[in-house]
Amino acid sequence: MANERDLEALLNTGVSRRKVLVSLPVLAVGASVGLTTGCGASIPSSSVVYGSPDELAVGTPQRLPGYDVFLLRTDQGVGAISGRCTHMGCGVGIAPSGGFHCGCHGSNFAADGTVTGGPAQRDLTWFAVRIEDGNIVVDPTQEVAKDTFTPLAPSSGGEVAIR
Ligand code: FES
């Protein structure tokens, strides 16, 4: 959207079409930086400690700070979902709908990583999660099946601890 406005603004200022066409690569770079929400982030190459599960809202994906990985807490436990689009690898961001959106070419994914709109054809990858000393530890070196949740430690009453 921003680059369409920029183009329109350039054309309305009387700048020649030739100058606009010369400017397109610069606009394209700016647009891709702005739309790639995971810009600069990466998938960690080894396990990362997040912290307490109590810091996660139930049902709302939350980014593992600094990485293209999202944590999802449900009544089944905690899961970790890759934030890398399965189309061409751009970073996805959390969509207003609660799922994920890739700004590069417009793919959409549900909150559990299920692809809901292309061009991506595959669901987002899930990573292994374990609980150590009460903290969530994500291991992106181990891919797991979608909907693989790690149960949280039983509360004193013996139930799975959920919010
Ligand atoms: Fe995500 Fe193309 S890289 S839609």
mmCIF file of C-alpha atoms and ligand atoms in Angstrom:
data_model
loop_
_atom_site.group_PDB
_atom_site.id
_atom_site.type_symbol
_atom_site.label_atom_id
_atom_site.label_comp_id
_atom_site.label_asym_id
_atom_site.label_seq_id
_atom_site.Cartn_x
_atom_site.Cartn_y
_atom_site.Cartn_z
ATOM 1 C CA MET A 1 0.000 0.000 0.000
ATOM 2 C CA ALA A 2 2.713 2.477 0.946
ATOM 3 C CA ASN A 3 4.526 2.077 -2.364
ATOM 4 C CA GLU A 4 1.282 2.662 -4.317
ATOM 5 C CA ARG A 5 0.822 5.937 -2.454
ATOM 6 C CA ASP A 6 4.457 6.849 -3.086
ATOM 7 C CA LEU A 7 4.069 6.159 -6.806
ATOM 8 C CA GLU A 8 0.853 8.145 -6.961
ATOM 9 C CA ALA A 9 2.500 11.037 -5.123
ATOM 10 C CA LEU A 10 5.470 10.983 -7.491
ATOM 11 C CA LEU A 11 3.245 11.003 -10.557
ATOM 12 C CA ASN A 12 1.177 13.869 -9.137
ATOM 13 C CA THR A 13 4.262 16.043 -8.610
ATOM 14 C CA GLY A 14 4.949 16.197 -12.321
ATOM 15 C CA VAL A 15 7.962 13.917 -12.158
ATOM 16 C CA SER A 16 8.440 12.172 -15.491
ATOM 17 C CA ARG A 17 7.510 8.507 -15.889
ATOM 18 C CA ARG A 18 11.193 7.821 -16.625
ATOM 19 C CA LYS A 19 12.243 9.198 -13.238
ATOM 20 C CA VAL A 20 9.471 7.228 -11.554
ATOM 21 C CA LEU A 21 10.650 4.012 -13.210
ATOM 22 C CA VAL A 22 14.229 4.732 -12.096
ATOM 23 C CA SER A 23 12.917 5.189 -8.525
ATOM 24 C CA LEU A 24 11.027 1.887 -8.457
ATOM 25 C CA PRO A 25 13.898 -0.265 -7.135
ATOM 26 C CA VAL A 26 14.325 2.112 -4.176
ATOM 27 C CA LEU A 27 10.595 2.028 -3.464
ATOM 28 C CA ALA A 28 10.570 -1.761 -3.759
ATOM 29 C CA VAL A 29 13.370 -2.087 -1.215
ATOM 30 C CA GLY A 30 11.608 0.264 1.170
ATOM 31 C CA ALA A 31 8.338 -1.599 0.774
ATOM 32 C CA SER A 32 9.902 -4.981 1.391
ATOM 33 C CA VAL A 33 11.630 -3.716 4.541
ATOM 34 C CA GLY A 34 8.355 -2.355 5.834
ATOM 35 C CA LEU A 35 6.295 -5.398 4.973
ATOM 36 C CA THR A 36 8.674 -8.050 6.187
ATOM 37 C CA THR A 37 7.638 -8.012 9.789
ATOM 38 C CA GLY A 38 10.300 -10.462 10.817
ATOM 39 C CA CYS A 39 13.001 -8.257 9.327
ATOM 40 C CA GLY A 40 16.306 -8.847 11.023
ATOM 41 C CA ALA A 41 14.957 -11.698 13.107
ATOM 42 C CA SER A 42 15.982 -15.302 12.629
ATOM 43 C CA ILE A 43 15.288 -18.836 13.666
ATOM 44 C CA PRO A 44 17.628 -19.606 16.585
ATOM 45 C CA SER A 45 20.237 -22.262 15.874
ATOM 46 C CA SER A 46 19.932 -23.786 19.336
ATOM 47 C CA SER A 47 17.511 -23.897 22.257
ATOM 48 C CA VAL A 48 16.221 -20.609 23.670
ATOM 49 C CA VAL A 49 14.766 -20.062 27.133
ATOM 50 C CA TYR A 50 11.636 -17.904 27.069
ATOM 51 C CA GLY A 51 10.536 -17.711 30.673
ATOM 52 C CA SER A 52 7.451 -18.649 32.618
ATOM 53 C CA PRO A 53 4.335 -19.919 30.811
ATOM 54 C CA ASP A 54 2.396 -17.509 33.026
ATOM 55 C CA GLU A 55 3.705 -14.690 30.818
ATOM 56 C CA LEU A 56 1.765 -16.036 27.821
ATOM 57 C CA ALA A 57 -1.878 -15.162 27.191
ATOM 58 C CA VAL A 58 -3.955 -18.226 26.371
ATOM 59 C CA GLY A 59 -4.877 -18.528 22.695
ATOM 60 C CA THR A 60 -2.828 -15.564 21.446
ATOM 61 C CA PRO A 61 0.473 -16.201 19.649
ATOM 62 C CA GLN A 62 3.363 -14.224 21.060
ATOM 63 C CA ARG A 63 6.766 -13.662 19.457
ATOM 64 C CA LEU A 64 9.820 -15.205 21.050
ATOM 65 C CA PRO A 65 11.677 -11.906 21.508
ATOM 66 C CA GLY A 66 14.277 -11.331 18.804
ATOM 67 C CA TYR A 67 13.377 -14.404 16.750
ATOM 68 C CA ASP A 68 11.058 -15.538 13.979
ATOM 69 C CA VAL A 69 9.341 -17.940 16.339
ATOM 70 C CA PHE A 70 5.956 -17.609 18.027
ATOM 71 C CA LEU A 71 4.740 -19.290 21.190
ATOM 72 C CA LEU A 72 1.145 -20.437 21.479
ATOM 73 C CA ARG A 73 -0.389 -21.373 24.798
ATOM 74 C CA THR A 74 -3.667 -23.267 24.921
ATOM 75 C CA ASP A 75 -5.384 -25.511 27.464
ATOM 76 C CA GLN A 76 -3.222 -28.317 26.047
ATOM 77 C CA GLY A 77 0.049 -26.616 26.931
ATOM 78 C CA VAL A 78 2.609 -24.586 24.988
ATOM 79 C CA GLY A 79 3.690 -24.927 21.362
ATOM 80 C CA ALA A 80 6.215 -23.084 19.208
ATOM 81 C CA ILE A 81 5.535 -22.086 15.608
ATOM 82 C CA SER A 82 8.034 -20.861 13.046
ATOM 83 C CA GLY A 83 7.581 -17.272 11.961
ATOM 84 C CA ARG A 84 9.065 -17.993 8.532
ATOM 85 C CA CYS A 85 6.599 -18.078 5.678
ATOM 86 C CA THR A 86 6.561 -21.395 3.832
ATOM 87 C CA HIS A 87 6.332 -19.646 0.471
ATOM 88 C CA MET A 88 9.725 -17.949 0.202
ATOM 89 C CA GLY A 89 10.857 -17.509 3.781
ATOM 90 C CA CYS A 90 9.843 -13.968 4.720
ATOM 91 C CA GLY A 91 9.070 -13.280 8.342
ATOM 92 C CA VAL A 92 5.370 -13.354 9.174
ATOM 93 C CA GLY A 93 3.641 -11.073 11.628
ATOM 94 C CA ILE A 94 0.619 -11.483 13.851
ATOM 95 C CA ALA A 95 -2.514 -10.554 11.909
ATOM 96 C CA PRO A 96 -5.392 -8.600 13.460
ATOM 97 C CA SER A 97 -7.456 -11.790 13.112
ATOM 98 C CA GLY A 98 -5.105 -13.527 15.557
ATOM 99 C CA GLY A 99 -3.360 -15.649 12.938
ATOM 100 C CA PHE A 100 -0.299 -14.757 10.897
ATOM 101 C CA HIS A 101 0.194 -12.705 7.757
ATOM 102 C CA CYS A 102 3.137 -12.560 5.398
ATOM 103 C CA GLY A 103 3.555 -9.130 3.904
ATOM 104 C CA CYS A 104 5.831 -10.266 1.088
ATOM 105 C CA HIS A 105 3.191 -11.879 -1.113
ATOM 106 C CA GLY A 106 0.119 -11.959 1.106
ATOM 107 C CA SER A 107 -0.045 -15.479 2.536
ATOM 108 C CA ASN A 108 -2.208 -15.967 5.605
ATOM 109 C CA PHE A 109 -2.057 -18.566 8.342
ATOM 110 C CA ALA A 110 -4.336 -19.445 11.242
ATOM 111 C CA ALA A 111 -3.082 -19.089 14.827
ATOM 112 C CA ASP A 112 -1.946 -22.745 14.745
ATOM 113 C CA GLY A 113 0.055 -22.120 11.551
ATOM 114 C CA THR A 114 -2.444 -23.695 9.144
ATOM 115 C CA VAL A 115 -2.180 -21.976 5.775
ATOM 116 C CA THR A 116 -5.454 -20.224 4.985
ATOM 117 C CA GLY A 117 -4.411 -18.193 1.951
ATOM 118 C CA GLY A 118 -1.632 -18.496 -0.622
ATOM 119 C CA PRO A 119 0.649 -18.311 -2.344
ATOM 120 C CA ALA A 120 2.100 -20.424 0.512
ATOM 121 C CA GLN A 121 1.005 -24.036 0.189
ATOM 122 C CA ARG A 122 2.327 -25.472 3.456
ATOM 123 C CA ASP A 123 1.519 -24.790 7.089
ATOM 124 C CA LEU A 124 4.049 -23.049 9.310
ATOM 125 C CA THR A 125 6.530 -25.412 10.962
ATOM 126 C CA TRP A 126 6.240 -26.317 14.626
ATOM 127 C CA PHE A 127 9.253 -26.687 16.917
ATOM 128 C CA ALA A 128 9.832 -28.753 20.040
ATOM 129 C CA VAL A 129 9.144 -27.150 23.412
ATOM 130 C CA ARG A 130 10.137 -28.406 26.830
ATOM 131 C CA ILE A 131 9.698 -27.041 30.326
ATOM 132 C CA GLU A 132 12.853 -26.739 32.423
ATOM 133 C CA ASP A 133 12.826 -25.282 35.915
ATOM 134 C CA GLY A 134 9.413 -23.802 35.215
ATOM 135 C CA ASN A 135 10.585 -22.027 32.064
ATOM 136 C CA ILE A 136 9.604 -22.583 28.443
ATOM 137 C CA VAL A 137 12.532 -23.750 26.325
ATOM 138 C CA VAL A 138 12.109 -23.758 22.534
ATOM 139 C CA ASP A 139 14.293 -26.065 20.443
ATOM 140 C CA PRO A 140 14.098 -24.967 16.799
ATOM 141 C CA THR A 141 16.508 -27.724 15.776
ATOM 142 C CA GLN A 142 13.676 -30.214 16.303
ATOM 143 C CA GLU A 143 10.611 -29.950 14.103
ATOM 144 C CA VAL A 144 7.473 -31.560 15.483
ATOM 145 C CA ALA A 145 3.991 -32.244 14.132
ATOM 146 C CA LYS A 146 1.495 -29.400 14.076
ATOM 147 C CA ASP A 147 -0.486 -29.096 17.300
ATOM 148 C CA THR A 148 2.303 -30.638 19.392
ATOM 149 C CA PHE A 149 1.796 -28.940 22.735
ATOM 150 C CA THR A 150 3.988 -29.525 25.755
ATOM 151 C CA PRO A 151 1.778 -29.886 28.822
ATOM 152 C CA LEU A 152 2.497 -27.520 31.649
ATOM 153 C CA ALA A 153 3.499 -28.788 35.069
ATOM 154 C CA PRO A 154 0.595 -30.055 37.124
ATOM 155 C CA SER A 155 -0.637 -27.577 39.682
ATOM 156 C CA SER A 156 -0.871 -28.556 43.332
ATOM 157 C CA GLY A 157 -4.353 -29.889 42.591
ATOM 158 C CA GLY A 158 -2.997 -32.276 39.977
ATOM 159 C CA GLU A 159 -4.593 -30.570 36.976
ATOM 160 C CA VAL A 160 -2.756 -29.091 34.012
ATOM 161 C CA ALA A 161 -2.008 -25.506 34.943
ATOM 162 C CA ILE A 162 -3.879 -23.112 32.663
ATOM 163 C CA ARG A 163 -4.931 -19.540 32.999
HETATM 164 FE FE1 FES B 1 5.368 -15.199 2.311
HETATM 165 FE FE2 FES B 1 5.728 -15.149 -0.299
HETATM 166 S S1 FES B 1 7.238 -15.279 1.266
HETATM 167 S S2 FES B 1 3.877 -15.034 0.793
#
